[in-house]
PDB file of C-alpha atoms in Angstrom:
ATOM      1  CA  MET A 241     -13.293 -14.372  -4.506  1.00 67.00           C
ATOM      2  CA  SER A 242     -14.780 -11.369  -6.178  1.00 84.00           C
ATOM      3  CA  LEU A 243     -14.002  -7.664  -5.922  1.00 86.00           C
ATOM      4  CA  GLU A 244     -16.445  -5.152  -7.334  1.00 90.00           C
ATOM      5  CA  LEU A 245     -14.677  -1.838  -7.946  1.00 90.00           C
ATOM      6  CA  ILE A 246     -16.941   1.217  -7.887  1.00 91.00           C
ATOM      7  CA  ASN A 247     -16.179   4.854  -8.625  1.00 89.00           C
ATOM      8  CA  PRO A 248     -19.489   6.673  -8.003  1.00 89.00           C
ATOM      9  CA  ALA A 249     -20.407   9.307 -10.584  1.00 93.00           C
ATOM     10  CA  ASP A 250     -20.679  11.973  -7.877  1.00 89.00           C
ATOM     11  CA  LEU A 251     -17.137  11.431  -6.511  1.00 88.00           C
ATOM     12  CA  PRO A 252     -13.786  12.183  -8.178  1.00 87.00           C
ATOM     13  CA  VAL A 253     -12.292   9.294 -10.174  1.00 88.00           C
ATOM     14  CA  PRO A 254      -8.877   8.661  -8.608  1.00 87.00           C
ATOM     15  CA  GLU A 255      -5.934   7.466 -10.669  1.00 86.00           C
ATOM     16  CA  MET A 256      -4.301   5.102  -8.151  1.00 83.00           C
ATOM     17  CA  TYR A 257      -7.189   3.659  -6.137  1.00 89.00           C
ATOM     18  CA  THR A 258     -10.893   2.902  -6.237  1.00 90.00           C
ATOM     19  CA  GLN A 259     -13.400   4.860  -4.142  1.00 90.00           C
ATOM     20  CA  VAL A 260     -15.449   1.781  -3.131  1.00 90.00           C
ATOM     21  CA  VAL A 261     -14.500  -1.904  -3.141  1.00 89.00           C
ATOM     22  CA  VAL A 262     -17.122  -4.550  -2.425  1.00 89.00           C
ATOM     23  CA  ALA A 263     -15.443  -7.848  -1.556  1.00 85.00           C
ATOM     24  CA  THR A 264     -16.979 -11.296  -1.401  1.00 84.00           C
ATOM     25  CA  GLY A 265     -15.080 -14.451  -0.662  1.00 75.00           C
ATOM     26  CA  SER A 266     -14.400 -17.065   1.931  1.00 83.00           C
ATOM     27  CA  LYS A 267     -11.204 -15.914   3.616  1.00 89.00           C
ATOM     28  CA  LEU A 268      -9.974 -12.552   4.896  1.00 91.00           C
ATOM     29  CA  VAL A 269      -6.239 -11.865   5.040  1.00 92.00           C
ATOM     30  CA  PHE A 270      -4.930  -9.013   7.194  1.00 93.00           C
ATOM     31  CA  ILE A 271      -1.321  -8.042   6.491  1.00 94.00           C
ATOM     32  CA  SER A 272       0.541  -6.157   9.199  1.00 93.00           C
ATOM     33  CA  GLY A 273       2.313  -2.948   8.315  1.00 95.00           C
ATOM     34  CA  GLN A 274       5.257  -3.686   6.070  1.00 96.00           C
ATOM     35  CA  GLN A 275       8.275  -1.468   6.437  1.00 96.00           C
ATOM     36  CA  PRO A 276      11.424  -0.976   4.365  1.00 98.00           C
ATOM     37  CA  GLU A 277      13.373  -3.726   6.120  1.00 95.00           C
ATOM     38  CA  ASP A 278      15.551  -6.522   4.817  1.00 95.00           C
ATOM     39  CA  ILE A 279      15.102 -10.123   5.962  1.00 92.00           C
ATOM     40  CA  HIS A 280      17.175  -9.354   9.081  1.00 93.00           C
ATOM     41  CA  GLY A 281      14.885  -6.501  10.142  1.00 92.00           C
ATOM     42  CA  LYS A 282      17.377  -3.801   9.166  1.00 96.00           C
ATOM     43  CA  LEU A 283      16.247  -0.524   7.591  1.00 97.00           C
ATOM     44  CA  VAL A 284      17.036  -0.230   3.878  1.00 97.00           C
ATOM     45  CA  GLY A 285      17.167   3.118   2.057  1.00 97.00           C
ATOM     46  CA  HIS A 286      17.890   5.472   4.939  1.00 96.00           C
ATOM     47  CA  GLY A 287      16.759   8.946   3.783  1.00 96.00           C
ATOM     48  CA  ASP A 288      15.552   7.645   0.397  1.00 98.00           C
ATOM     49  CA  PHE A 289      11.733   7.697   0.334  1.00 98.00           C
ATOM     50  CA  ALA A 290      11.446   6.087  -3.127  1.00 98.00           C
ATOM     51  CA  ALA A 291      13.680   3.151  -2.111  1.00 98.00           C
ATOM     52  CA  GLN A 292      11.751   2.696   1.132  1.00 98.00           C
ATOM     53  CA  ALA A 293       8.415   2.771  -0.727  1.00 98.00           C
ATOM     54  CA  ARG A 294       9.603   0.140  -3.239  1.00 98.00           C
ATOM     55  CA  LEU A 295      10.790  -2.197  -0.493  1.00 98.00           C
ATOM     56  CA  SER A 296       7.676  -1.708   1.650  1.00 98.00           C
ATOM     57  CA  PHE A 297       5.436  -2.681  -1.280  1.00 98.00           C
ATOM     58  CA  ALA A 298       7.757  -5.579  -2.190  1.00 97.00           C
ATOM     59  CA  ASN A 299       7.551  -6.814   1.405  1.00 96.00           C
ATOM     60  CA  LEU A 300       3.767  -6.487   1.222  1.00 97.00           C
ATOM     61  CA  GLY A 301       3.843  -8.717  -1.864  1.00 96.00           C
ATOM     62  CA  ARG A 302       5.926 -11.320  -0.016  1.00 95.00           C
ATOM     63  CA  ALA A 303       3.504 -11.277   2.920  1.00 96.00           C
ATOM     64  CA  LEU A 304       0.514 -11.721   0.589  1.00 94.00           C
ATOM     65  CA  LYS A 305       2.202 -14.659  -1.123  1.00 95.00           C
ATOM     66  CA  ALA A 306       2.894 -16.317   2.245  1.00 93.00           C
ATOM     67  CA  ALA A 307      -0.845 -16.129   2.977  1.00 92.00           C
ATOM     68  CA  GLY A 308      -1.752 -17.602  -0.400  1.00 91.00           C
ATOM     69  CA  ALA A 309      -3.112 -14.256  -1.601  1.00 93.00           C
ATOM     70  CA  ARG A 310      -2.421 -12.409  -4.832  1.00 96.00           C
ATOM     71  CA  PRO A 311      -2.054  -8.624  -5.158  1.00 98.00           C
ATOM     72  CA  ASP A 312      -5.261  -8.478  -7.209  1.00 96.00           C
ATOM     73  CA  GLN A 313      -7.147  -9.882  -4.189  1.00 95.00           C
ATOM     74  CA  VAL A 314      -6.247  -6.887  -2.018  1.00 96.00           C
ATOM     75  CA  CYS A 315      -9.301  -4.745  -1.331  1.00 96.00           C
ATOM     76  CA  LYS A 316      -7.751  -2.077   0.957  1.00 97.00           C
ATOM     77  CA  ILE A 317      -4.336  -0.660   1.805  1.00 98.00           C
ATOM     78  CA  THR A 318      -3.274   1.946   4.327  1.00 98.00           C
ATOM     79  CA  ILE A 319      -0.070   3.893   3.739  1.00 98.00           C
ATOM     80  CA  TYR A 320       1.587   5.732   6.629  1.00 98.00           C
ATOM     81  CA  ILE A 321       4.113   8.427   5.671  1.00 98.00           C
ATOM     82  CA  VAL A 322       6.323  10.588   7.872  1.00 98.00           C
ATOM     83  CA  ASP A 323       5.832  14.299   7.105  1.00 96.00           C
ATOM     84  CA  TYR A 324       3.486  13.555   4.192  1.00 97.00           C
ATOM     85  CA  ASP A 325       3.701  15.988   1.282  1.00 96.00           C
ATOM     86  CA  ARG A 326       1.259  15.004  -1.468  1.00 95.00           C
ATOM     87  CA  ASP A 327       3.185  16.582  -4.350  1.00 97.00           C
ATOM     88  CA  GLU A 328       6.482  15.052  -3.273  1.00 97.00           C
ATOM     89  CA  HIS A 329       5.353  11.602  -2.152  1.00 98.00           C
ATOM     90  CA  VAL A 330       2.465  10.577  -4.430  1.00 96.00           C
ATOM     91  CA  PRO A 331       4.567   9.981  -7.585  1.00 97.00           C
ATOM     92  CA  MET A 332       6.926   7.690  -5.656  1.00 98.00           C
ATOM     93  CA  ILE A 333       4.029   5.875  -3.987  1.00 97.00           C
ATOM     94  CA  GLU A 334       2.346   5.374  -7.362  1.00 96.00           C
ATOM     95  CA  ALA A 335       5.487   3.835  -8.859  1.00 97.00           C
ATOM     96  CA  ALA A 336       5.904   1.462  -5.920  1.00 98.00           C
ATOM     97  CA  GLN A 337       2.214   0.580  -5.901  1.00 97.00           C
ATOM     98  CA  ILE A 338       2.167  -0.170  -9.637  1.00 97.00           C
ATOM     99  CA  SER A 339       5.210  -2.439  -9.232  1.00 98.00           C
ATOM    100  CA  LEU A 340       3.099  -4.680  -6.959  1.00 98.00           C
ATOM    101  CA  PHE A 341      -0.479  -4.185  -8.126  1.00 98.00           C
ATOM    102  CA  GLY A 342      -0.119  -3.344 -11.823  1.00 97.00           C
ATOM    103  CA  ASP A 343      -3.536  -2.102 -12.980  1.00 95.00           C
ATOM    104  CA  HIS A 344      -5.333  -3.289  -9.819  1.00 96.00           C
ATOM    105  CA  LYS A 345      -6.429  -0.333  -7.688  1.00 95.00           C
ATOM    106  CA  PRO A 346      -7.536  -1.293  -4.174  1.00 96.00           C
ATOM    107  CA  ALA A 347      -9.216   1.243  -1.928  1.00 95.00           C
ATOM    108  CA  ASN A 348      -6.569   3.141  -0.020  1.00 95.00           C
ATOM    109  CA  VAL A 349      -5.873   5.825   2.496  1.00 97.00           C
ATOM    110  CA  ILE A 350      -2.669   7.771   3.074  1.00 97.00           C
ATOM    111  CA  VAL A 351      -2.036   8.868   6.640  1.00 97.00           C
ATOM    112  CA  GLY A 352       0.574  11.492   7.423  1.00 97.00           C
ATOM    113  CA  VAL A 353       2.371  10.798  10.694  1.00 98.00           C
ATOM    114  CA  ALA A 354       4.870  12.873  12.635  1.00 96.00           C
ATOM    115  CA  ILE A 355       7.382  10.099  13.293  1.00 95.00           C
ATOM    116  CA  MET A 356       8.085   6.367  13.088  1.00 96.00           C
ATOM    117  CA  SER A 357      11.159   4.536  14.234  1.00 94.00           C
ATOM    118  CA  PRO A 358      14.253   6.641  13.450  1.00 95.00           C
ATOM    119  CA  GLY A 359      14.945   6.658   9.705  1.00 97.00           C
ATOM    120  CA  TYR A 360      11.686   4.960   8.717  1.00 98.00           C
ATOM    121  CA  LEU A 361       9.592   7.029   6.289  1.00 98.00           C
ATOM    122  CA  ILE A 362       6.782   4.680   5.151  1.00 98.00           C
ATOM    123  CA  GLU A 363       4.729   1.662   6.214  1.00 98.00           C
ATOM    124  CA  VAL A 364       1.988  -0.144   4.268  1.00 98.00           C
ATOM    125  CA  ASP A 365      -0.656  -2.606   5.491  1.00 98.00           C
ATOM    126  CA  ALA A 366      -3.363  -4.455   3.557  1.00 97.00           C
ATOM    127  CA  ILE A 367      -6.580  -6.425   3.664  1.00 96.00           C
ATOM    128  CA  ALA A 368      -7.225  -9.107   1.045  1.00 95.00           C
ATOM    129  CA  VAL A 369     -10.185 -11.372   0.365  1.00 93.00           C
ATOM    130  CA  ILE A 370      -9.480 -14.811  -1.102  1.00 90.00           C
TER     131      ILE A 370
END
């Protein structure tokens, strides 16, 4: 598997993601949206966005491992956030993302949504190439 990370000279260079990821490999892995739930499907961190972000990314890591994929093989993530406020949420997302990906910066998109299940503030899905 190979990921070519490209930040074109005529686009801003983002800190937490890469503008373009070209993936080659033999197997695609699609990870469903991971939410801040414990093993019993119960919400963890009610009202605490940072705690929910950490657990969502940790759950994403567990799902990748189950598929035989590593975090550095992820080429794209989508992050859904209730009532998204860039200044408030980005620092907490960055911390949670670094805890899983380290220096690896997959392409990403953040989508602000009006509502999820009651109490849920974040969900993260991923695509990996292995």
